[in-house]
XYZ file of C-alpha atoms in Angstrom:
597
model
C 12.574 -67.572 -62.269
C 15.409 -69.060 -61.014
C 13.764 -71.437 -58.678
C 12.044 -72.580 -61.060
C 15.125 -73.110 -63.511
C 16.117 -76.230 -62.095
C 12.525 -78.311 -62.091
C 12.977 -78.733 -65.992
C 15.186 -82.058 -65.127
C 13.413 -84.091 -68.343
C 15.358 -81.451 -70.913
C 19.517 -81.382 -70.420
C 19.812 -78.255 -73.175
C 17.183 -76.372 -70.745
C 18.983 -77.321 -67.533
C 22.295 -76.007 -69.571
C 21.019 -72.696 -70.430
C 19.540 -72.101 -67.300
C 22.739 -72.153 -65.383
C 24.433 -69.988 -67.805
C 21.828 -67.502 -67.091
C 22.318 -68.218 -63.876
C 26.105 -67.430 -63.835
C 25.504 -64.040 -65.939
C 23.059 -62.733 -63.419
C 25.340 -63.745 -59.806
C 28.306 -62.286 -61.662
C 27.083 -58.967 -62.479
C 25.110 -58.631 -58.853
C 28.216 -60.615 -56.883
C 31.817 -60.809 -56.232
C 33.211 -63.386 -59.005
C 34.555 -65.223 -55.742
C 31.407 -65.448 -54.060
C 30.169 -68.943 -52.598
C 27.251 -68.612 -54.850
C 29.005 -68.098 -58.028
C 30.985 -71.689 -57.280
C 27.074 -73.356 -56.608
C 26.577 -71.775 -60.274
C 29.290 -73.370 -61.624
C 28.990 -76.731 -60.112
C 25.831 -76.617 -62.001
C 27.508 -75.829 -65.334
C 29.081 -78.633 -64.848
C 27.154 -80.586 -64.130
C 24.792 -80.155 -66.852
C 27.768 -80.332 -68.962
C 28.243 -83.935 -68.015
C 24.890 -85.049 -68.267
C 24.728 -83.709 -71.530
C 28.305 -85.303 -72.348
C 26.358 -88.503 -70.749
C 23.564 -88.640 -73.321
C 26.081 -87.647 -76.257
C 28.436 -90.599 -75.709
C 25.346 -93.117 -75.521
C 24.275 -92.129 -79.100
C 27.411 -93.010 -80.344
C 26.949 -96.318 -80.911
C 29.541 -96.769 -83.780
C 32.479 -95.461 -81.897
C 34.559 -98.371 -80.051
C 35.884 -96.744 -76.881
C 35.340 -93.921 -74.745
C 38.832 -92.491 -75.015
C 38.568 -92.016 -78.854
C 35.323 -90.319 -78.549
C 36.668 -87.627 -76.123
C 38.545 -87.119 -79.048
C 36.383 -86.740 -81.878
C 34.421 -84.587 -79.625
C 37.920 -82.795 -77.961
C 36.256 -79.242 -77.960
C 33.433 -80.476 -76.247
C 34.719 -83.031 -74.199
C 37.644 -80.630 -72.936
C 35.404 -77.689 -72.680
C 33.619 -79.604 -69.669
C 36.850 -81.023 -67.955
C 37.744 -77.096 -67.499
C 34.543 -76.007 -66.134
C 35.132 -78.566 -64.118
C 38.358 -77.526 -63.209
C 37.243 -74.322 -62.303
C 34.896 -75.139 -59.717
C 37.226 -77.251 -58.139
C 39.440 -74.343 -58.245
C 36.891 -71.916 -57.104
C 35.415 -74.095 -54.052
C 39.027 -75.145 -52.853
C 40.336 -71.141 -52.887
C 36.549 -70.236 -51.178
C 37.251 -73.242 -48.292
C 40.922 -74.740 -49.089
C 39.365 -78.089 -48.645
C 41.992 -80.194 -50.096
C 39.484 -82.708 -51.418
C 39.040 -80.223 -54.521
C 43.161 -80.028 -54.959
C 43.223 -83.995 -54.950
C 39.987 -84.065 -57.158
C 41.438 -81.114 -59.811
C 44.815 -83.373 -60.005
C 43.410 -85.919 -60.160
C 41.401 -84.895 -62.997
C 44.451 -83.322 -64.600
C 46.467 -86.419 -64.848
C 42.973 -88.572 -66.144
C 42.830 -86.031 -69.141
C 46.548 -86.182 -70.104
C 46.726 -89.864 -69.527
C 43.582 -90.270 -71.700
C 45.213 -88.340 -74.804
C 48.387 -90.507 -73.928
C 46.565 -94.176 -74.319
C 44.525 -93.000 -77.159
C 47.522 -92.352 -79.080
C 49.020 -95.492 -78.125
C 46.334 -97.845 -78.692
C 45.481 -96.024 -82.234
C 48.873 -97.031 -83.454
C 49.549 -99.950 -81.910
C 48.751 -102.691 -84.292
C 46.721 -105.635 -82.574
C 49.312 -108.423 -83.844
C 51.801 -106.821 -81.961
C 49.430 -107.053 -78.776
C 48.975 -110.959 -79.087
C 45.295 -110.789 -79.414
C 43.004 -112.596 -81.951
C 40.636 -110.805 -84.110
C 37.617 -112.892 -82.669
C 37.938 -111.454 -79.477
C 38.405 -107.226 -80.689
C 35.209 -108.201 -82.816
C 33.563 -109.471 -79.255
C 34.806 -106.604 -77.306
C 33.224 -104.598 -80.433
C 30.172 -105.672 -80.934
C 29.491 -106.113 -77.176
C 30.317 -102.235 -76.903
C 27.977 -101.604 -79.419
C 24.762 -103.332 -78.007
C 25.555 -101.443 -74.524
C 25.573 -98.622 -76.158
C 22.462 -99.237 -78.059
C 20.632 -100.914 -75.017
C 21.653 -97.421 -72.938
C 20.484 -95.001 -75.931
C 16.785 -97.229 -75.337
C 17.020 -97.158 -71.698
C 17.615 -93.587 -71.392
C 14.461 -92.592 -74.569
C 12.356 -94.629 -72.323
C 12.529 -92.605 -69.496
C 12.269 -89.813 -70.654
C 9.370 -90.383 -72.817
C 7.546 -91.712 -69.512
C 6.957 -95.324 -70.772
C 5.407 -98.420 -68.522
C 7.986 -99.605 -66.395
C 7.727 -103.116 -67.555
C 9.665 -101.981 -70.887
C 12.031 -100.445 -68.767
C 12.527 -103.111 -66.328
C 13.088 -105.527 -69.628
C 15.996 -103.018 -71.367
C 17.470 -103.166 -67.994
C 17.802 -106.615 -67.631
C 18.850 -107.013 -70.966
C 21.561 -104.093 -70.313
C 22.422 -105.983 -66.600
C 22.932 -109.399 -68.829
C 25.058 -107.472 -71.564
C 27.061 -105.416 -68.739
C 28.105 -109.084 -67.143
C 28.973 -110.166 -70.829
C 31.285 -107.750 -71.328
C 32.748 -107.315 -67.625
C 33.760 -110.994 -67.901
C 35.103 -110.490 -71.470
C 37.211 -107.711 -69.940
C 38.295 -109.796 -66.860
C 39.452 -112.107 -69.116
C 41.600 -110.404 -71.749
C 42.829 -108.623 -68.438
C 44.504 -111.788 -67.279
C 45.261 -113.061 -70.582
C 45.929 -110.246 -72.498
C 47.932 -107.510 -69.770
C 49.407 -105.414 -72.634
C 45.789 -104.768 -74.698
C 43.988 -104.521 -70.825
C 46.591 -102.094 -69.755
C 46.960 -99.787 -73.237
C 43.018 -99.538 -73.330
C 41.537 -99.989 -70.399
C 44.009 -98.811 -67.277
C 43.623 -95.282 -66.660
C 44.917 -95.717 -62.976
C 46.885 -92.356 -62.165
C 48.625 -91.367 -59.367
C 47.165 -89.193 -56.916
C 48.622 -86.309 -55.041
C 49.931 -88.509 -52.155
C 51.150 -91.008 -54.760
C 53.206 -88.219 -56.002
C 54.693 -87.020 -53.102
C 55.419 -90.734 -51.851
C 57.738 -90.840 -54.952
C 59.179 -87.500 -55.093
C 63.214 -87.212 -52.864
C 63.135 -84.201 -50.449
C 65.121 -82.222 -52.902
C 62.579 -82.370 -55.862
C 59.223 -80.694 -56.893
C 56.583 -81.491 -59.305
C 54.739 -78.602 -61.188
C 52.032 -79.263 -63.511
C 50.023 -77.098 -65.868
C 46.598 -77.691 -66.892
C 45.511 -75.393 -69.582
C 42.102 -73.870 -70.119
C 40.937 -71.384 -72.824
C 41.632 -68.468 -70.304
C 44.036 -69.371 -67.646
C 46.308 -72.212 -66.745
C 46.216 -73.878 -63.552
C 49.178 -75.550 -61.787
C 50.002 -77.571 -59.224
C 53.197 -77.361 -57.236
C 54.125 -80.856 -54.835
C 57.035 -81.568 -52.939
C 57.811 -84.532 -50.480
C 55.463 -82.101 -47.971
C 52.760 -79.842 -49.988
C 51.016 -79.094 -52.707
C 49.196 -76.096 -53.928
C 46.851 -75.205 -57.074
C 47.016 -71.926 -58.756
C 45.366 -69.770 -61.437
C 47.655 -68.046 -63.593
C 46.437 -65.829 -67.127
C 47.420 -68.232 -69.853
C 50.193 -67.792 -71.757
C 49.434 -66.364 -75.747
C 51.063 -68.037 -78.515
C 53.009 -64.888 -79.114
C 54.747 -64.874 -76.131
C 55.869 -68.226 -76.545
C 56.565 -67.775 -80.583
C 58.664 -64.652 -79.412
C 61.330 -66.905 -77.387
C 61.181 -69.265 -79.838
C 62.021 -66.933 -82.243
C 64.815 -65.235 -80.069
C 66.563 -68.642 -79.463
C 66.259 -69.487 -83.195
C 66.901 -66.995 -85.377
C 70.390 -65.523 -86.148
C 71.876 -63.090 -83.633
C 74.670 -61.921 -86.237
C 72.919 -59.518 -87.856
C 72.313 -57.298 -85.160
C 73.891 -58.922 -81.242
C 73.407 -56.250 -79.010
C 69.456 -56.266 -80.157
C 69.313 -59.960 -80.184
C 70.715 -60.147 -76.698
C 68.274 -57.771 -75.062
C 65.494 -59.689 -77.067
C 66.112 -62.878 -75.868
C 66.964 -61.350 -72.070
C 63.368 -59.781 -72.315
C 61.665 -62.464 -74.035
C 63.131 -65.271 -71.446
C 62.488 -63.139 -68.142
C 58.937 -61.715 -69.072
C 57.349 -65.389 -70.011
C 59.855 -67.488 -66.479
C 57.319 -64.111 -64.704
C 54.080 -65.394 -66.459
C 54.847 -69.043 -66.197
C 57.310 -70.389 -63.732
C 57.524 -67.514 -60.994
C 53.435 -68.047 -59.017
C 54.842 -71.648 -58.783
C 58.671 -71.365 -57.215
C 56.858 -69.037 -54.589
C 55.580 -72.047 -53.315
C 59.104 -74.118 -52.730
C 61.952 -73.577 -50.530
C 64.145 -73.042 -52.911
C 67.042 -73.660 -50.174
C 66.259 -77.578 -50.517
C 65.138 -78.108 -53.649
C 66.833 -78.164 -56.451
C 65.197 -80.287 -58.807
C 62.029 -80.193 -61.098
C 59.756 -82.291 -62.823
C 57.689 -80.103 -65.371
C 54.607 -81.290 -67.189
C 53.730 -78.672 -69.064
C 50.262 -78.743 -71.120
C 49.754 -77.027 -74.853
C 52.019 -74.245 -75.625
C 54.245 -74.972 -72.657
C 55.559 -78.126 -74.631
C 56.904 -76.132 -77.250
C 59.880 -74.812 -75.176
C 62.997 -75.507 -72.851
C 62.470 -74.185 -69.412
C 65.597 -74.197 -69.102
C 66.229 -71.132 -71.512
C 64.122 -68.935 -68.516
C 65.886 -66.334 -66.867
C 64.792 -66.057 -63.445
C 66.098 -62.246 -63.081
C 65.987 -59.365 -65.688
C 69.192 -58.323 -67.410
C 69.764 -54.334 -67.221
C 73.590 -54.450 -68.764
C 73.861 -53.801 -73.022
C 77.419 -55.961 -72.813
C 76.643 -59.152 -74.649
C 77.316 -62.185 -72.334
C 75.267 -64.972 -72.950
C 77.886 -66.967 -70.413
C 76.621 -65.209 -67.585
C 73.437 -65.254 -68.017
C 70.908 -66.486 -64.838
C 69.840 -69.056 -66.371
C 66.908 -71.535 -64.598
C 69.285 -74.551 -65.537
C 71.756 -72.650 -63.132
C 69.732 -73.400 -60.223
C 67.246 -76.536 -61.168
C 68.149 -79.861 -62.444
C 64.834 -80.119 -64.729
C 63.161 -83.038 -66.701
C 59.657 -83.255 -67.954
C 56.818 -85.788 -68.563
C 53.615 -86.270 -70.022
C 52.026 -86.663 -67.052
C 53.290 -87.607 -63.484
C 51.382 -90.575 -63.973
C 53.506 -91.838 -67.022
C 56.577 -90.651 -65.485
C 56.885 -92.200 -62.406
C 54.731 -95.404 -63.731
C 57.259 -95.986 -66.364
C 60.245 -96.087 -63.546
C 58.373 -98.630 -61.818
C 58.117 -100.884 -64.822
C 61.774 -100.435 -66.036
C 63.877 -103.533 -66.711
C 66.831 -103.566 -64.721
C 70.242 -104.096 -66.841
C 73.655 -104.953 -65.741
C 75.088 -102.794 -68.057
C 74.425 -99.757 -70.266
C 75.585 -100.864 -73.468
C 75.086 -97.945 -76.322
C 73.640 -98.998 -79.758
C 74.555 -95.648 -81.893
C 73.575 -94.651 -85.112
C 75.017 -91.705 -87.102
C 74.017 -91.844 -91.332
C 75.991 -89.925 -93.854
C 73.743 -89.790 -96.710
C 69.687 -89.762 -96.646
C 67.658 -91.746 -98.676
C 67.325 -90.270 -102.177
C 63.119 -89.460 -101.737
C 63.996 -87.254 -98.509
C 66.607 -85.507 -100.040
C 65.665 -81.714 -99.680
C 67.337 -78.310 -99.416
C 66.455 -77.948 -95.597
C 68.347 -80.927 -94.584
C 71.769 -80.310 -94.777
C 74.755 -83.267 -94.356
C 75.608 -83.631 -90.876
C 79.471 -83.192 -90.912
C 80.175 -84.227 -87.109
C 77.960 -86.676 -85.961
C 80.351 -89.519 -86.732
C 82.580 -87.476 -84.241
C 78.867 -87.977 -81.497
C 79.103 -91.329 -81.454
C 82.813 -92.068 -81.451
C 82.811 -89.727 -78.575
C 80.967 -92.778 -76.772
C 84.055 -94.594 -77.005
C 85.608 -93.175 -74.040
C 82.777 -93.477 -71.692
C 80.390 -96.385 -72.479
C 80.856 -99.540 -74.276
C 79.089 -99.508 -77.502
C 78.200 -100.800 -81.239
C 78.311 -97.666 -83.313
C 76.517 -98.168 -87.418
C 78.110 -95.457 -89.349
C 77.758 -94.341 -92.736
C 75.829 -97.122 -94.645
C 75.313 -99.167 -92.377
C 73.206 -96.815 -90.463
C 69.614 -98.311 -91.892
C 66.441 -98.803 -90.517
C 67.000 -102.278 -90.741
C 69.834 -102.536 -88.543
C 68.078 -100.466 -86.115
C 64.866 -102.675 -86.269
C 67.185 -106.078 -85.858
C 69.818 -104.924 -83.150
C 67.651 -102.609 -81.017
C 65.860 -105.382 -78.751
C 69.791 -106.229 -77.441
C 70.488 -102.782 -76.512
C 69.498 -100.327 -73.214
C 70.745 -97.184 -74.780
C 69.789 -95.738 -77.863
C 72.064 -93.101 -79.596
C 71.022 -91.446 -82.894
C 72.712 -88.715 -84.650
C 70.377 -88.623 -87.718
C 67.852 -86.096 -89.037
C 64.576 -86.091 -88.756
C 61.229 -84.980 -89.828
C 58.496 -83.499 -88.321
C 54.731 -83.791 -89.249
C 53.023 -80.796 -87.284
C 49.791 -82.700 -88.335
C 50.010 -85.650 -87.229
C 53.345 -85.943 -85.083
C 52.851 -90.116 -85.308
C 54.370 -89.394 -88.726
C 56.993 -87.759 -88.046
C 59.821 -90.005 -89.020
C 63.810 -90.792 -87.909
C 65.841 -90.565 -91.360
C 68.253 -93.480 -91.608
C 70.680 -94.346 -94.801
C 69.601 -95.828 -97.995
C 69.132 -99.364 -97.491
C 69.107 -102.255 -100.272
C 66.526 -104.133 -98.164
C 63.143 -103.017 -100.497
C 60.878 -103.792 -97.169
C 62.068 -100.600 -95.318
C 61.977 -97.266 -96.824
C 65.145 -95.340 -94.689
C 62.409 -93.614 -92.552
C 61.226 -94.526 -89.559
C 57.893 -93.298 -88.164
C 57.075 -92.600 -84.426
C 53.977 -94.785 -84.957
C 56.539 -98.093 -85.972
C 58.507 -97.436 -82.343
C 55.016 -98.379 -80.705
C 54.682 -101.627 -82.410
C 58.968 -102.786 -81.908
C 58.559 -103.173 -78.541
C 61.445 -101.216 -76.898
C 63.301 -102.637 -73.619
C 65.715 -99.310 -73.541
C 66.550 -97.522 -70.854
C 67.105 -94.171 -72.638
C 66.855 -93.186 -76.508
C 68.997 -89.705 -77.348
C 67.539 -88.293 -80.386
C 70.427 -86.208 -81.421
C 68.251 -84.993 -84.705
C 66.790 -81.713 -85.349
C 64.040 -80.914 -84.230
C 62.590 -83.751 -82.102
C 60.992 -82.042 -79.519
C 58.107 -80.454 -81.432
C 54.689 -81.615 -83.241
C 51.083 -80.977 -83.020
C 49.193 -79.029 -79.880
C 46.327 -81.439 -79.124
C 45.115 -81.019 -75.351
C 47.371 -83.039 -72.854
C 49.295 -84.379 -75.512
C 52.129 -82.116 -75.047
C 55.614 -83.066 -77.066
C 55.943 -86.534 -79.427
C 55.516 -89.286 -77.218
C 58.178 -91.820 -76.374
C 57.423 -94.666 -77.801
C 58.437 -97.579 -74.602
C 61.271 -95.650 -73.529
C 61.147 -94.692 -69.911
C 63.455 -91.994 -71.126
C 63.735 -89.644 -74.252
C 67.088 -87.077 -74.359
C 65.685 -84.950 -77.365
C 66.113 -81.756 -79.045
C 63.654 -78.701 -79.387
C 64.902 -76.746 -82.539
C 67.180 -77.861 -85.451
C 70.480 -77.685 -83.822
C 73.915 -77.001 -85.250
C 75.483 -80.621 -85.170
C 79.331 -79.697 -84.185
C 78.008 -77.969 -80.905
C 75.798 -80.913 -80.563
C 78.708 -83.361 -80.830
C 80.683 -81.258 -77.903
C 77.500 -81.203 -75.707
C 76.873 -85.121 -76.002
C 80.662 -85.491 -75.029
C 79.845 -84.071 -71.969
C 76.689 -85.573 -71.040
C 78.193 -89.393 -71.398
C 81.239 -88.197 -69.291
C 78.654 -87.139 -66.398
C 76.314 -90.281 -67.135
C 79.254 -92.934 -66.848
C 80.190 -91.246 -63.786
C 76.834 -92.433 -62.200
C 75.157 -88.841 -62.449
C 70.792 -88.795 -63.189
C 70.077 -88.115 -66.895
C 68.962 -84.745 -65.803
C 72.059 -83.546 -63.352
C 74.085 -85.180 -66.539
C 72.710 -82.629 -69.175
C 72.589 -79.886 -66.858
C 76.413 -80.733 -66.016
C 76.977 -80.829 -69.613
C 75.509 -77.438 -70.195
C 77.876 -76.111 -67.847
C 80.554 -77.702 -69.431
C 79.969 -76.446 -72.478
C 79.405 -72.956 -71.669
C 82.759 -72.874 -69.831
C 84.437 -74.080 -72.636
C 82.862 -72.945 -75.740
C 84.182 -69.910 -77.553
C 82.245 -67.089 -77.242
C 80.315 -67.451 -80.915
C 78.733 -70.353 -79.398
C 77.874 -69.163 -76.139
C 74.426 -68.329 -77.379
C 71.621 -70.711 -76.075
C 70.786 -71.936 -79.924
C 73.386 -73.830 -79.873
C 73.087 -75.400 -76.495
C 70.324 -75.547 -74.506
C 67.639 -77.331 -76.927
C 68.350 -80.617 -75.527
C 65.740 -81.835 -72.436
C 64.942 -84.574 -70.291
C 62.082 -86.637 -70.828
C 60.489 -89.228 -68.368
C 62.855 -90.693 -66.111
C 65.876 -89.070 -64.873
C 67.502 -92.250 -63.213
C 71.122 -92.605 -63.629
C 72.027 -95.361 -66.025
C 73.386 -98.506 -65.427
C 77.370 -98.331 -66.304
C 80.087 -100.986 -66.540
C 82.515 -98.322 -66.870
C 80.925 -96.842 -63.678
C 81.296 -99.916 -61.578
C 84.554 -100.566 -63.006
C 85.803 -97.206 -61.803
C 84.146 -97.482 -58.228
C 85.927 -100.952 -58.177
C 89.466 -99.035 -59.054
C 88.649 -96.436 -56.592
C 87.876 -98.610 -53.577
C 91.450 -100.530 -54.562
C 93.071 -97.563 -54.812
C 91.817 -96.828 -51.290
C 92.696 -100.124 -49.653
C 96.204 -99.982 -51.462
C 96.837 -96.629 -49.990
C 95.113 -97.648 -46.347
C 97.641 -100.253 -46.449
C 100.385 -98.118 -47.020
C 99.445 -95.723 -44.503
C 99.297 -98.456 -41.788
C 102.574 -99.661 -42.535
C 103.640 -96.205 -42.224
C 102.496 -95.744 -39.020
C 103.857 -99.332 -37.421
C 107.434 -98.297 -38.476
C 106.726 -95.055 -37.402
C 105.463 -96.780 -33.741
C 108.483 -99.123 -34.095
C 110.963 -96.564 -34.150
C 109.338 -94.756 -31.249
């Protein structure tokens, strides 16, 4: 029967069911690892695409292929991880690292793909210097190739005279060279509309590991419905992994732990969140770290996928806790030992470095409102007492334009942002778990009836940001909706995003930001700079704030670069004088000294 599976290549559904069957019978009479059970799969998969094939050629009304892997996510991811798993089968069966480069490749193509379909969707086309005549074009060009493909394809397969096919494929050859010139030419014309839509370049392993320093690794997670696969590179390997994926109960249970007050009862609390942050660093972070020298590196780059977004690796304990004595301070920590950031995707990471706009100086533009505007006003959002104190702390470190108090609108921040590489704002915000593009930055009332005192994530994708770094001091930034690859709220131009995970208690918040400007105007990487901070704070706090709540929600996102810093050059300036000035005294020193002699 099963020979004979495969000759029905006229019906796709057929072809589908007969390697399922397929599948069920090798499993149950082989090894799961068995060379023939990766065959099987390979044709899963590939019946899965054909039938993905034939699905996105009926959809003729649907503009762009990225958008309809999203209308049909389910389906459209449900192939990408069969995929995924034969790569990950064949490369474990032969370690042929042509199915590693192929499964991260594929990784960063599906993350990416969520990525530019949420920036495209709400970036308006004004904003992208295009005319309306050529989107209609682009549109109704997409539509006859689609239409043209559906006729092509029912042709075929209903065995029709090859002089009707010949004529739909000229037609479809003509139409192809139509729109390949149309797409040439917004491509020169139009780089920002070519490059949101239609660049899907990522970076391949090599690519990766031409970019990474000797001390750093990358690890990625891919997540299917019932495992998570990730790959660890450094400057010298790479591996891909299989791991059991991670239930939304493990990660709700740290959440919960680092969340929820530990006043009621410490001593439980503190075992809790010991257990809780050991057992899920096991499940998620220990198969990976295997595969480092952890001697020479001792940074990481994280892109997590799904439920991996939702927390801090940095609250992980690497080692289990045994002792009852509450002491949070002491506490191995994976901060202790990793300076950690995260991206999207490698791809958007790195890519966004690349691009970055080199400034002289890191001038801060800071906002901290007092008062909310009056339709936000709720019980949940309490006044933030010290973030005045945040932003004069910037003062001493940075020089800097703080809007306090009133003059903390949206407005201000729409009109002065364009001048400034650093963005500093100790506000609250609001997050829409349904649509995170909603989610909205809560400035103070303004008298301007054009801006409402809230500013969405979907608005930062049409201003055009030239920052370097944005620190979202607010509560609860870090969070929003689990769609596949999407991971966290995406920055919206920023090659860098300092953000929070969990509403945070805004006098702690004020102490740790102190510290992190000290360690960025010294010259320090964003990421060394929080981690330094975290330190900082821990040695100084009091013990009532020793508990991670109220420090370790902030993260790293995108670049870690240092920042440029007048105050940094000025003091390397000072310190080279001071060195000449005291070279010079020493050499005088010694000629009287050779004088006397």
């Amino acid at each position: 029967m099963m020979s004979l599976c495969y000759e029905f290549n006229g019906n796709d559904k057929r072809q589908l069911e007969c390697a399922k069957y397929n599948i069920n019978i090798k499993t149950k009479l082989l090894n799961p690892n068995h060379p023939q059970i990766a065959k099987a799969y390979i044709r899963l998969a590939r019946a899965f695409a054909k039938l993905e094939m034939l699905a996105q050629s009926n959809l003729s009304n649907i503009g762009y292929r990225i958008n309809e892997s999203l209308i049909q996510s389910g389906e459209y991811y449900r192939i990408i991880e069969a995929y995924q798993r034969t790569l990950f089968t064949l490369y474990n069966l032969s370690l042929n690292k042509s199915h590693l480069a192929e499964a991260y490749l594929t990784s960063e193509i599906t993350k990416a793909s969520t990525i530019h379909q949420s920036q495209y969707y709400y970036s308006s086309v004004k904003y992208l210097g295009i005319s309306e005549d050529l989107i209609t074009e682009e549109a109704i060009l997409k539509k006859e190739l689609s239409f043209l493909q559906s006729k092509k394809i029912e042709l075929v397969k209903n065995n029709a005279n090859q002089t009707e096919i010949h004529k739909v494929q000229n037609k479809l050859f003509n139409k192809h060279k139509s729109y390949d010139s149309l797409i040439s030419h917004l491509e020169q014309n139009y780089p920002e509309y070519y490059n949101l839509k239609y660049n899907f370049d990522v970076l391949s392993i090599e690519e990766v590991q031409q970019k990474l320093k000797s001390n750093e690794a990358l690890i990625e997670y891919f997540n299917g419905n019932d495992q998570t696969y990730v790959f660890t590179i450094t400057k010298d390997t790479a591996t891909f992994q299989a791991m059991p994926l991670v239930k939304y109960d493990r990660i709700e249970k740290l959440r919960n732990t680092l969340t929820n007050s530990a006043l009621k009862n410490p001593s439980q609390a503190y075992m809790d969140y010991s257990k809780a942050a050991y057992q899920l660093f096991k499940e998620i972070l220990a198969t990976p770290l295997k595969n480092i020298d952890t001697t020479k590196i001792n940074t990481l780059r994280i892109i997590p996928d799904g439920l991996l977004g939702l927390i801090p690796f940095e609250t992980l304990l690497t080692q289990p806790v045994h002792k009852q004595a509450e002491d949070y301070r002491s506490l191995p920590y994976l901060f202790k030992k990793f300076n950690i950031s995260y991206g999207y995707s490698a791809t958007s990471m790195f890519k966004f470095n690349e691009h970055k706009k080199s400034v002289s100086s890191a001038q801060v533009l800071a906002f901290a409102p007092s008062e909310l505007t009056p339709s936000v006003k709720t019980a949940d959002l309490a006044p933030l007492k010290s973030n005045l104190q945040e932003v004069f702390h910037l003062n001493n470190y940075f020089d800097h334009h703080n809007l306090t108090g009133e003059e903390a609108t949206e407005t201000a921040f729409k009109e002065k942002i364009k001048d400034y590489p650093i963005a500093h704002l100790a506000m609250h915000a609001i997050i829409d778990d349904e649509d995170p593009m909603y989610s909205k930055l809560l400035f103070a009332p303004s008298k301007d009836t054009l801006e409402d005192g809230m500013l969405h994530t979907f608005e930062l994708y049409n201003m055009r940001l030239n920052t370097q770094m944005v620190v979202l001091s607010a509560c609860n930034t870090g969070s929003g909706k689990l769609q596949k690859g999407e991971g966290v709220i995406a920055y919206a131009g920023s090659p860098s995003v300092v953000m929070s995970h969990w509403a945070v208690d805004d006098k702690s918040t004020a102490e740790l930001m102190k510290h992190f400007y000290k360690h960025l105007s010294n010259g320090h990487p964003k990421d060394v700079a929080l981690r330094n901070a975290k330190l900082d704070f821990l040695k100084n706090a009091p013990p009532i704030y020793h508990h991670p709540y109220y420090w370790n929600n902030f993260v790293v996102m995108g670049d870690p670069a240092p920042v440029a810093s007048e105050w940094y050059g000025w003091k390397i300036v000072v310190a080279l004088r001071t060195a000449m000035f005291f070279a010079m005294i020493l050499a005088i020193s010694n000629r009287h000294k050779m004088i006397k002699y």
